[in-house]
Every structure is written in C-alpha cells, then in structure tokens.
C-alpha cells in the first residue's frame, strides 16, 4: 500500500472503490420497495431447495410490489422530487458482484453488524442446528423458547422487510426453512487443515477413511456411468434389445419382476 494525501492507496494506484469495480463489485442504493421485491424473489427462487406450498407462494406474490411504471404516477413523482433530502432514509445500500446481487446483501442491507444477537449466541444457535438438525432446532427455539421467527432469522443474518416480518406463521416457517437450508449447505473450514501436506498427514494418520463418489469414478476402468454420452442408459437405448420406454426403467421394480434379464 502507498499513501496519497495521507490516505492509504492500493499498490495499483487505484482507490478501494475503483479496485472493487475492477473486481466486479458494485455498491449502489435502492428503494425499500425495491428491496422488498428482491427479498420476495429470493424466497421464491429458494423453492428449488425448500418445498414451497401454493398458499405461501400466493401470499408472497400478493405482497410483491407493482412494477415502477404501474406504481408511479405524476403526483408520486412530484412528491419524490420534493423529498430528495430524505433519500438516505428511504433507501438502502446493497452490493452486487459480477452482475449478481448477493443473497446476504439483500437480507442485510447497509452491512449492519449489530442484529441484537451476540456472537456467542449465534454460535450456539448454529451449533444446535448443525448438530441436532432442523426438527430439534424448531422444537427448541420456536416451540419451547417461543422466539419470534423474524428475530430468529436475524441470527442467520436475515433482516426481513417489515411487510414480510408480519406474515402468517406458515409463511414465516418457510422463511426459517430457507435460512436453515442455506446454513446447512455451508461447510465449515477446519482451521487446522490448510495445505496439501495437512491433507497428506490427515490421511496417513487415519485408521478409517470413507470416500463418497459418483458413478463416474469407474469410467477410466471401463465401467460405464449412467448418463454420459457412452453411459449405461445410452448403450441400452442404442442396442434396443429390451422393451424399455425409458432406459431408467431398468431400475423400476415392476419392470424388474417382469423381465429381470435386463438388470
């Protein structure tokens, strides 16, 4: 780092802001209505990982703010122009990297560090979730301790818009399920293992080793996998020796009982 006019500068000569832009990181302000829209979209997109009921989906869609061009009329625009001095109070700062807005930024605008939970409390909450699972977690913190879900979500780094904080319990439970799913997908780094040598020592000093792989690990030995171009399903379809509507039918128990030869 070098110093210019008393201010530290990166070796490249660029300011921190310029360095972020070069790295594809952009910070900008959006209205709270836009933030609400982003949060709802994030929860709807999470349905790929967490079951989303029709009732909860409808609830979220009904809360989705209308598009700007439909929502704004001339009178609202005039009011906006007259209240430019209040812009900072009515907007939040979020961050995007490589053109995508980070999930954490959508639910923690302005990078607020204080969410009312101590670091120790957050560690205990996450430890319970990872060690005992979601069912035990809900039973302990939602049922027994009766902690409001919006408050509990803050421990996961999720600050809900007011419109979402007041949702019915089934919608709030969906929010919590999304938060738990995201947390459980994270893998904590073991601080004592950092190099290739650390990995070698770990293997050398272990008595039992479990390896989880996919079918592709056997391809180099001449044993086909399932879905690749030369895989088992493709070969079954090419040969056409068996009356299969779909190559995956070979694993159907009813078909197996009728024609075990294909298996």
PDB file of C-alpha atoms in Angstrom:
ATOM      1  CA  UNK A   1       0.000   0.000   0.000  1.00  0.00           C
ATOM      2  CA  UNK A   2       1.139   3.570  -0.667  1.00  0.00           C
ATOM      3  CA  UNK A   3      -0.110   6.848   0.762  1.00  0.00           C
ATOM      4  CA  UNK A   4      -1.546   9.783  -1.157  1.00  0.00           C
ATOM      5  CA  UNK A   5      -2.541  12.927   0.707  1.00  0.00           C
ATOM      6  CA  UNK A   6      -2.463  10.929   3.915  1.00  0.00           C
ATOM      7  CA  UNK A   7      -4.809   8.260   2.548  1.00  0.00           C
ATOM      8  CA  UNK A   8      -3.661   4.686   2.019  1.00  0.00           C
ATOM      9  CA  UNK A   9      -3.869   3.574  -1.612  1.00  0.00           C
ATOM     10  CA  UNK A  10      -3.516   0.081  -3.128  1.00  0.00           C
ATOM     11  CA  UNK A  11      -0.237  -0.676  -4.868  1.00  0.00           C
ATOM     12  CA  UNK A  12      -2.090  -0.444  -8.194  1.00  0.00           C
ATOM     13  CA  UNK A  13      -2.703   3.249  -7.536  1.00  0.00           C
ATOM     14  CA  UNK A  14      -6.474   2.696  -7.598  1.00  0.00           C
ATOM     15  CA  UNK A  15      -8.770   3.676  -4.780  1.00  0.00           C
ATOM     16  CA  UNK A  16     -10.571   0.945  -2.829  1.00  0.00           C
ATOM     17  CA  UNK A  17     -13.763   1.824  -4.698  1.00  0.00           C
ATOM     18  CA  UNK A  18     -12.025   1.526  -8.078  1.00  0.00           C
ATOM     19  CA  UNK A  19     -10.445  -1.777  -7.016  1.00  0.00           C
ATOM     20  CA  UNK A  20     -13.905  -3.134  -6.144  1.00  0.00           C
ATOM     21  CA  UNK A  21     -15.227  -2.121  -9.560  1.00  0.00           C
ATOM     22  CA  UNK A  22     -12.260  -3.865 -11.225  1.00  0.00           C
ATOM     23  CA  UNK A  23     -13.135  -6.967  -9.187  1.00  0.00           C
ATOM     24  CA  UNK A  24     -16.728  -6.783 -10.405  1.00  0.00           C
ATOM     25  CA  UNK A  25     -18.036  -5.475  -7.051  1.00  0.00           C
ATOM     26  CA  UNK A  26     -20.507  -2.603  -7.257  1.00  0.00           C
ATOM     27  CA  UNK A  27     -22.355  -0.920  -4.382  1.00  0.00           C
ATOM     28  CA  UNK A  28     -25.493   1.090  -5.048  1.00  0.00           C
ATOM     29  CA  UNK A  29     -28.670   2.303  -3.374  1.00  0.00           C
ATOM     30  CA  UNK A  30     -32.200   1.041  -3.970  1.00  0.00           C
ATOM     31  CA  UNK A  31     -35.571   1.989  -2.538  1.00  0.00           C
ATOM     32  CA  UNK A  32     -37.089  -0.029   0.280  1.00  0.00           C
ATOM     33  CA  UNK A  33     -39.860  -1.046  -2.107  1.00  0.00           C
ATOM     34  CA  UNK A  34     -37.241  -2.485  -4.465  1.00  0.00           C
ATOM     35  CA  UNK A  35     -35.606  -4.244  -1.513  1.00  0.00           C
ATOM     36  CA  UNK A  36     -38.935  -5.869  -0.643  1.00  0.00           C
ATOM     37  CA  UNK A  37     -39.242  -7.085  -4.219  1.00  0.00           C
ATOM     38  CA  UNK A  38     -35.718  -8.559  -4.117  1.00  0.00           C
ATOM     39  CA  UNK A  39     -36.388 -10.361  -0.845  1.00  0.00           C
ATOM     40  CA  UNK A  40     -39.601 -11.903  -2.177  1.00  0.00           C
ATOM     41  CA  UNK A  41     -37.858 -13.037  -5.369  1.00  0.00           C
ATOM     42  CA  UNK A  42     -35.044 -14.561  -3.301  1.00  0.00           C
ATOM     43  CA  UNK A  43     -37.534 -16.595  -1.247  1.00  0.00           C
ATOM     44  CA  UNK A  44     -39.408 -17.709  -4.362  1.00  0.00           C
ATOM     45  CA  UNK A  45     -36.134 -18.793  -6.009  1.00  0.00           C
ATOM     46  CA  UNK A  46     -35.282 -20.800  -2.886  1.00  0.00           C
ATOM     47  CA  UNK A  47     -38.167 -23.147  -3.750  1.00  0.00           C
ATOM     48  CA  UNK A  48     -35.607 -25.127  -5.773  1.00  0.00           C
ATOM     49  CA  UNK A  49     -34.155 -26.267  -2.443  1.00  0.00           C
ATOM     50  CA  UNK A  50     -37.078 -25.979   0.004  1.00  0.00           C
ATOM     51  CA  UNK A  51     -40.665 -27.103  -0.549  1.00  0.00           C
ATOM     52  CA  UNK A  52     -42.895 -24.105  -1.232  1.00  0.00           C
ATOM     53  CA  UNK A  53     -46.635 -24.588  -0.771  1.00  0.00           C
ATOM     54  CA  UNK A  54     -49.170 -22.942  -3.031  1.00  0.00           C
ATOM     55  CA  UNK A  55     -50.548 -20.946  -0.099  1.00  0.00           C
ATOM     56  CA  UNK A  56     -47.163 -19.469   0.796  1.00  0.00           C
ATOM     57  CA  UNK A  57     -46.331 -18.745  -2.849  1.00  0.00           C
ATOM     58  CA  UNK A  58     -49.641 -16.923  -3.304  1.00  0.00           C
ATOM     59  CA  UNK A  59     -49.019 -14.977  -0.101  1.00  0.00           C
ATOM     60  CA  UNK A  60     -45.626 -13.819  -1.343  1.00  0.00           C
ATOM     61  CA  UNK A  61     -46.865 -12.942  -4.811  1.00  0.00           C
ATOM     62  CA  UNK A  62     -49.675 -10.849  -3.354  1.00  0.00           C
ATOM     63  CA  UNK A  63     -47.081  -8.876  -1.383  1.00  0.00           C
ATOM     64  CA  UNK A  64     -44.869  -8.256  -4.421  1.00  0.00           C
ATOM     65  CA  UNK A  65     -44.781  -4.517  -5.156  1.00  0.00           C
ATOM     66  CA  UNK A  66     -46.071  -3.499  -8.595  1.00  0.00           C
ATOM     67  CA  UNK A  67     -43.635  -2.500 -11.330  1.00  0.00           C
ATOM     68  CA  UNK A  68     -42.384   1.071 -11.184  1.00  0.00           C
ATOM     69  CA  UNK A  69     -44.203   2.127 -14.331  1.00  0.00           C
ATOM     70  CA  UNK A  70     -47.511   0.851 -12.967  1.00  0.00           C
ATOM     71  CA  UNK A  71     -46.993   2.119  -9.432  1.00  0.00           C
ATOM     72  CA  UNK A  72     -45.731   5.626 -10.019  1.00  0.00           C
ATOM     73  CA  UNK A  73     -47.991   8.406 -11.184  1.00  0.00           C
ATOM     74  CA  UNK A  74     -47.246  12.043 -11.720  1.00  0.00           C
ATOM     75  CA  UNK A  75     -48.264  13.061  -8.208  1.00  0.00           C
ATOM     76  CA  UNK A  76     -45.987  10.474  -6.590  1.00  0.00           C
ATOM     77  CA  UNK A  77     -43.105  11.613  -8.781  1.00  0.00           C
ATOM     78  CA  UNK A  78     -43.604  15.196  -7.660  1.00  0.00           C
ATOM     79  CA  UNK A  79     -43.592  14.150  -4.033  1.00  0.00           C
ATOM     80  CA  UNK A  80     -40.388  12.222  -4.666  1.00  0.00           C
ATOM     81  CA  UNK A  81     -38.737  15.254  -6.182  1.00  0.00           C
ATOM     82  CA  UNK A  82     -39.796  17.406  -3.220  1.00  0.00           C
ATOM     83  CA  UNK A  83     -38.304  14.972  -0.718  1.00  0.00           C
ATOM     84  CA  UNK A  84     -34.866  14.322  -2.181  1.00  0.00           C
ATOM     85  CA  UNK A  85     -33.319  15.269   1.143  1.00  0.00           C
ATOM     86  CA  UNK A  86     -34.896  12.159   2.687  1.00  0.00           C
ATOM     87  CA  UNK A  87     -33.375   9.782   0.118  1.00  0.00           C
ATOM     88  CA  UNK A  88     -30.933   8.184   2.571  1.00  0.00           C
ATOM     89  CA  UNK A  89     -33.781   7.397   4.965  1.00  0.00           C
ATOM     90  CA  UNK A  90     -35.922   5.783   2.265  1.00  0.00           C
ATOM     91  CA  UNK A  91     -33.215   3.759   0.543  1.00  0.00           C
ATOM     92  CA  UNK A  92     -30.686   1.086   1.439  1.00  0.00           C
ATOM     93  CA  UNK A  93     -27.245   0.181   0.182  1.00  0.00           C
ATOM     94  CA  UNK A  94     -26.634  -3.240  -1.352  1.00  0.00           C
ATOM     95  CA  UNK A  95     -23.744  -4.903  -3.153  1.00  0.00           C
ATOM     96  CA  UNK A  96     -23.570  -6.772  -6.441  1.00  0.00           C
ATOM     97  CA  UNK A  97     -20.674  -8.848  -7.732  1.00  0.00           C
ATOM     98  CA  UNK A  98     -20.247  -9.792 -11.378  1.00  0.00           C
ATOM     99  CA  UNK A  99     -23.738  -8.510 -12.107  1.00  0.00           C
ATOM    100  CA  UNK A 100     -25.449 -10.567  -9.388  1.00  0.00           C
ATOM    101  CA  UNK A 101     -26.789  -9.213  -6.111  1.00  0.00           C
ATOM    102  CA  UNK A 102     -25.505 -11.264  -3.196  1.00  0.00           C
ATOM    103  CA  UNK A 103     -28.169 -13.055  -1.135  1.00  0.00           C
ATOM    104  CA  UNK A 104     -26.581 -11.771   2.058  1.00  0.00           C
ATOM    105  CA  UNK A 105     -26.753  -8.202   0.755  1.00  0.00           C
ATOM    106  CA  UNK A 106     -30.486  -8.487   0.038  1.00  0.00           C
ATOM    107  CA  UNK A 107     -31.185  -9.543   3.624  1.00  0.00           C
ATOM    108  CA  UNK A 108     -28.529  -7.451   5.325  1.00  0.00           C
ATOM    109  CA  UNK A 109     -28.558  -4.085   3.538  1.00  0.00           C
ATOM    110  CA  UNK A 110     -26.088  -1.455   4.668  1.00  0.00           C
ATOM    111  CA  UNK A 111     -23.967  -4.338   6.094  1.00  0.00           C
ATOM    112  CA  UNK A 112     -25.398  -3.840   9.558  1.00  0.00           C
ATOM    113  CA  UNK A 113     -23.164  -5.622  12.079  1.00  0.00           C
ATOM    114  CA  UNK A 114     -25.421  -5.379  15.138  1.00  0.00           C
ATOM    115  CA  UNK A 115     -28.525  -7.569  14.853  1.00  0.00           C
ATOM    116  CA  UNK A 116     -29.242  -7.879  18.564  1.00  0.00           C
ATOM    117  CA  UNK A 117     -27.550 -11.281  18.947  1.00  0.00           C
ATOM    118  CA  UNK A 118     -24.124 -11.723  20.486  1.00  0.00           C
ATOM    119  CA  UNK A 119     -21.529 -13.751  18.595  1.00  0.00           C
ATOM    120  CA  UNK A 120     -21.698 -16.408  21.294  1.00  0.00           C
ATOM    121  CA  UNK A 121     -25.472 -16.690  20.960  1.00  0.00           C
ATOM    122  CA  UNK A 122     -25.227 -17.007  17.180  1.00  0.00           C
ATOM    123  CA  UNK A 123     -22.608 -19.741  17.548  1.00  0.00           C
ATOM    124  CA  UNK A 124     -24.856 -21.642  19.947  1.00  0.00           C
ATOM    125  CA  UNK A 125     -27.853 -21.322  17.621  1.00  0.00           C
ATOM    126  CA  UNK A 126     -25.957 -22.537  14.556  1.00  0.00           C
ATOM    127  CA  UNK A 127     -24.261 -25.305  16.556  1.00  0.00           C
ATOM    128  CA  UNK A 128     -27.645 -26.626  17.681  1.00  0.00           C
ATOM    129  CA  UNK A 129     -28.936 -26.617  14.109  1.00  0.00           C
ATOM    130  CA  UNK A 130     -25.920 -28.430  12.681  1.00  0.00           C
ATOM    131  CA  UNK A 131     -25.560 -30.946  15.485  1.00  0.00           C
ATOM    132  CA  UNK A 132     -29.232 -31.800  16.137  1.00  0.00           C
ATOM    133  CA  UNK A 133     -30.998 -30.975  12.891  1.00  0.00           C
ATOM    134  CA  UNK A 134     -33.913 -28.818  11.808  1.00  0.00           C
ATOM    135  CA  UNK A 135     -36.662 -30.627  13.716  1.00  0.00           C
ATOM    136  CA  UNK A 136     -34.878 -30.294  17.056  1.00  0.00           C
ATOM    137  CA  UNK A 137     -33.985 -26.689  16.233  1.00  0.00           C
ATOM    138  CA  UNK A 138     -37.603 -25.686  15.581  1.00  0.00           C
ATOM    139  CA  UNK A 139     -38.798 -27.551  18.677  1.00  0.00           C
ATOM    140  CA  UNK A 140     -36.229 -25.776  20.870  1.00  0.00           C
ATOM    141  CA  UNK A 141     -36.186 -22.217  19.558  1.00  0.00           C
ATOM    142  CA  UNK A 142     -39.646 -21.766  18.037  1.00  0.00           C
ATOM    143  CA  UNK A 143     -41.818 -24.022  20.209  1.00  0.00           C
ATOM    144  CA  UNK A 144     -40.101 -24.146  23.603  1.00  0.00           C
ATOM    145  CA  UNK A 145     -38.319 -20.773  23.762  1.00  0.00           C
ATOM    146  CA  UNK A 146     -41.038 -19.067  21.710  1.00  0.00           C
ATOM    147  CA  UNK A 147     -38.590 -16.796  19.898  1.00  0.00           C
ATOM    148  CA  UNK A 148     -40.341 -14.844  17.112  1.00  0.00           C
ATOM    149  CA  UNK A 149     -39.189 -16.135  13.734  1.00  0.00           C
ATOM    150  CA  UNK A 150     -38.198 -12.688  12.362  1.00  0.00           C
ATOM    151  CA  UNK A 151     -35.997 -12.268  15.432  1.00  0.00           C
ATOM    152  CA  UNK A 152     -34.558 -15.760  14.993  1.00  0.00           C
ATOM    153  CA  UNK A 153     -33.817 -15.064  11.332  1.00  0.00           C
ATOM    154  CA  UNK A 154     -31.583 -12.195  12.399  1.00  0.00           C
ATOM    155  CA  UNK A 155     -29.222 -14.757  13.911  1.00  0.00           C
ATOM    156  CA  UNK A 156     -28.905 -16.221  10.404  1.00  0.00           C
ATOM    157  CA  UNK A 157     -28.103 -12.780   9.014  1.00  0.00           C
ATOM    158  CA  UNK A 158     -31.563 -12.267   7.510  1.00  0.00           C
ATOM    159  CA  UNK A 159     -33.252  -8.940   8.227  1.00  0.00           C
ATOM    160  CA  UNK A 160     -36.786  -9.048   6.814  1.00  0.00           C
ATOM    161  CA  UNK A 161     -38.615  -6.072   5.385  1.00  0.00           C
ATOM    162  CA  UNK A 162     -41.498  -5.040   7.682  1.00  0.00           C
ATOM    163  CA  UNK A 163     -44.029  -6.336   5.150  1.00  0.00           C
ATOM    164  CA  UNK A 164     -42.522  -9.832   5.461  1.00  0.00           C
ATOM    165  CA  UNK A 165     -41.999  -9.754   9.224  1.00  0.00           C
ATOM    166  CA  UNK A 166     -45.765  -9.627   9.768  1.00  0.00           C
ATOM    167  CA  UNK A 167     -46.609 -12.630   7.604  1.00  0.00           C
ATOM    168  CA  UNK A 168     -48.682 -15.621   8.825  1.00  0.00           C
ATOM    169  CA  UNK A 169     -46.866 -18.390  10.654  1.00  0.00           C
ATOM    170  CA  UNK A 170     -46.789 -20.761   7.665  1.00  0.00           C
ATOM    171  CA  UNK A 171     -45.006 -18.130   5.561  1.00  0.00           C
ATOM    172  CA  UNK A 172     -42.602 -17.295   8.372  1.00  0.00           C
ATOM    173  CA  UNK A 173     -41.853 -21.002   8.811  1.00  0.00           C
ATOM    174  CA  UNK A 174     -40.976 -21.181   5.124  1.00  0.00           C
ATOM    175  CA  UNK A 175     -38.541 -18.288   5.623  1.00  0.00           C
ATOM    176  CA  UNK A 176     -36.963 -20.176   8.519  1.00  0.00           C
ATOM    177  CA  UNK A 177     -36.701 -23.385   6.478  1.00  0.00           C
ATOM    178  CA  UNK A 178     -34.890 -21.450   3.741  1.00  0.00           C
ATOM    179  CA  UNK A 179     -32.487 -19.943   6.281  1.00  0.00           C
ATOM    180  CA  UNK A 180     -31.781 -23.343   7.857  1.00  0.00           C
ATOM    181  CA  UNK A 181     -31.257 -24.954   4.450  1.00  0.00           C
ATOM    182  CA  UNK A 182     -28.769 -22.268   3.419  1.00  0.00           C
ATOM    183  CA  UNK A 183     -26.878 -22.655   6.672  1.00  0.00           C
ATOM    184  CA  UNK A 184     -26.738 -26.456   6.486  1.00  0.00           C
ATOM    185  CA  UNK A 185     -25.365 -26.281   2.954  1.00  0.00           C
ATOM    186  CA  UNK A 186     -22.352 -24.374   4.213  1.00  0.00           C
ATOM    187  CA  UNK A 187     -19.341 -26.422   5.205  1.00  0.00           C
ATOM    188  CA  UNK A 188     -17.201 -25.024   7.969  1.00  0.00           C
ATOM    189  CA  UNK A 189     -13.496 -24.986   7.242  1.00  0.00           C
ATOM    190  CA  UNK A 190     -11.358 -26.933   9.691  1.00  0.00           C
ATOM    191  CA  UNK A 191      -8.829 -24.344  10.805  1.00  0.00           C
ATOM    192  CA  UNK A 192      -6.106 -26.936  11.415  1.00  0.00           C
ATOM    193  CA  UNK A 193      -6.075 -28.129   7.783  1.00  0.00           C
ATOM    194  CA  UNK A 194      -4.750 -25.593   5.269  1.00  0.00           C
ATOM    195  CA  UNK A 195      -2.179 -27.218   2.941  1.00  0.00           C
ATOM    196  CA  UNK A 196      -1.649 -30.312   0.818  1.00  0.00           C
ATOM    197  CA  UNK A 197       0.765 -31.514   3.499  1.00  0.00           C
ATOM    198  CA  UNK A 198      -2.001 -31.216   6.081  1.00  0.00           C
ATOM    199  CA  UNK A 199      -4.192 -33.440   3.922  1.00  0.00           C
ATOM    200  CA  UNK A 200      -1.395 -35.981   3.497  1.00  0.00           C
ATOM    201  CA  UNK A 201      -0.838 -36.129   7.244  1.00  0.00           C
ATOM    202  CA  UNK A 202      -4.560 -36.481   7.879  1.00  0.00           C
ATOM    203  CA  UNK A 203      -4.726 -39.491   5.545  1.00  0.00           C
ATOM    204  CA  UNK A 204      -1.513 -41.032   6.878  1.00  0.00           C
ATOM    205  CA  UNK A 205      -2.678 -40.798  10.483  1.00  0.00           C
ATOM    206  CA  UNK A 206      -6.253 -42.002   9.946  1.00  0.00           C
ATOM    207  CA  UNK A 207      -7.325 -45.557  10.701  1.00  0.00           C
ATOM    208  CA  UNK A 208     -10.585 -45.459   8.750  1.00  0.00           C
ATOM    209  CA  UNK A 209     -11.330 -43.452   5.603  1.00  0.00           C
ATOM    210  CA  UNK A 210     -14.716 -43.106   3.917  1.00  0.00           C
ATOM    211  CA  UNK A 211     -14.850 -41.883   0.306  1.00  0.00           C
ATOM    212  CA  UNK A 212     -18.103 -40.718  -1.305  1.00  0.00           C
ATOM    213  CA  UNK A 213     -18.068 -40.678  -5.118  1.00  0.00           C
ATOM    214  CA  UNK A 214     -20.329 -40.770  -8.129  1.00  0.00           C
ATOM    215  CA  UNK A 215     -20.529 -43.470 -10.807  1.00  0.00           C
ATOM    216  CA  UNK A 216     -18.074 -41.510 -12.968  1.00  0.00           C
ATOM    217  CA  UNK A 217     -15.108 -42.619 -10.875  1.00  0.00           C
ATOM    218  CA  UNK A 218     -15.196 -46.050 -12.547  1.00  0.00           C
ATOM    219  CA  UNK A 219     -15.279 -44.823 -16.179  1.00  0.00           C
ATOM    220  CA  UNK A 220     -11.482 -44.861 -16.574  1.00  0.00           C
ATOM    221  CA  UNK A 221     -11.553 -48.568 -15.621  1.00  0.00           C
ATOM    222  CA  UNK A 222     -14.007 -49.381 -18.404  1.00  0.00           C
ATOM    223  CA  UNK A 223     -17.118 -49.476 -16.233  1.00  0.00           C
ATOM    224  CA  UNK A 224     -19.683 -47.043 -17.672  1.00  0.00           C
ATOM    225  CA  UNK A 225     -21.540 -44.445 -15.685  1.00  0.00           C
ATOM    226  CA  UNK A 226     -25.256 -43.797 -16.266  1.00  0.00           C
ATOM    227  CA  UNK A 227     -25.975 -40.526 -18.040  1.00  0.00           C
ATOM    228  CA  UNK A 228     -22.911 -39.617 -20.115  1.00  0.00           C
ATOM    229  CA  UNK A 229     -22.777 -39.985 -23.897  1.00  0.00           C
ATOM    230  CA  UNK A 230     -21.347 -43.508 -23.625  1.00  0.00           C
ATOM    231  CA  UNK A 231     -23.086 -44.345 -20.373  1.00  0.00           C
ATOM    232  CA  UNK A 232     -25.344 -47.237 -19.483  1.00  0.00           C
ATOM    233  CA  UNK A 233     -28.590 -45.524 -20.451  1.00  0.00           C
ATOM    234  CA  UNK A 234     -27.232 -44.505 -23.866  1.00  0.00           C
ATOM    235  CA  UNK A 235     -25.993 -48.035 -24.581  1.00  0.00           C
ATOM    236  CA  UNK A 236     -29.312 -49.622 -23.617  1.00  0.00           C
ATOM    237  CA  UNK A 237     -31.153 -47.233 -25.899  1.00  0.00           C
ATOM    238  CA  UNK A 238     -28.699 -47.832 -28.768  1.00  0.00           C
ATOM    239  CA  UNK A 239     -28.889 -51.610 -28.574  1.00  0.00           C
ATOM    240  CA  UNK A 240     -32.648 -51.700 -28.329  1.00  0.00           C
ATOM    241  CA  UNK A 241     -32.516 -55.275 -27.029  1.00  0.00           C
ATOM    242  CA  UNK A 242     -35.039 -54.654 -24.298  1.00  0.00           C
ATOM    243  CA  UNK A 243     -38.540 -53.250 -24.444  1.00  0.00           C
ATOM    244  CA  UNK A 244     -37.827 -50.089 -22.460  1.00  0.00           C
ATOM    245  CA  UNK A 245     -39.855 -46.906 -22.821  1.00  0.00           C
ATOM    246  CA  UNK A 246     -37.059 -45.171 -20.927  1.00  0.00           C
ATOM    247  CA  UNK A 247     -33.587 -46.636 -20.127  1.00  0.00           C
ATOM    248  CA  UNK A 248     -34.108 -45.672 -16.471  1.00  0.00           C
ATOM    249  CA  UNK A 249     -36.979 -48.157 -16.437  1.00  0.00           C
ATOM    250  CA  UNK A 250     -34.402 -50.877 -15.868  1.00  0.00           C
ATOM    251  CA  UNK A 251     -34.441 -49.818 -12.195  1.00  0.00           C
ATOM    252  CA  UNK A 252     -38.214 -49.933 -11.905  1.00  0.00           C
ATOM    253  CA  UNK A 253     -39.196 -52.748  -9.534  1.00  0.00           C
ATOM    254  CA  UNK A 254     -42.303 -53.697 -11.533  1.00  0.00           C
ATOM    255  CA  UNK A 255     -40.329 -53.991 -14.766  1.00  0.00           C
ATOM    256  CA  UNK A 256     -37.596 -55.938 -12.976  1.00  0.00           C
ATOM    257  CA  UNK A 257     -40.107 -58.501 -11.783  1.00  0.00           C
ATOM    258  CA  UNK A 258     -41.425 -58.902 -15.322  1.00  0.00           C
ATOM    259  CA  UNK A 259     -38.018 -59.059 -17.024  1.00  0.00           C
ATOM    260  CA  UNK A 260     -35.046 -59.401 -14.645  1.00  0.00           C
ATOM    261  CA  UNK A 261     -32.683 -60.204 -17.554  1.00  0.00           C
ATOM    262  CA  UNK A 262     -32.224 -56.517 -18.406  1.00  0.00           C
ATOM    263  CA  UNK A 263     -30.927 -55.873 -14.908  1.00  0.00           C
TER     264      UNK A 263
END
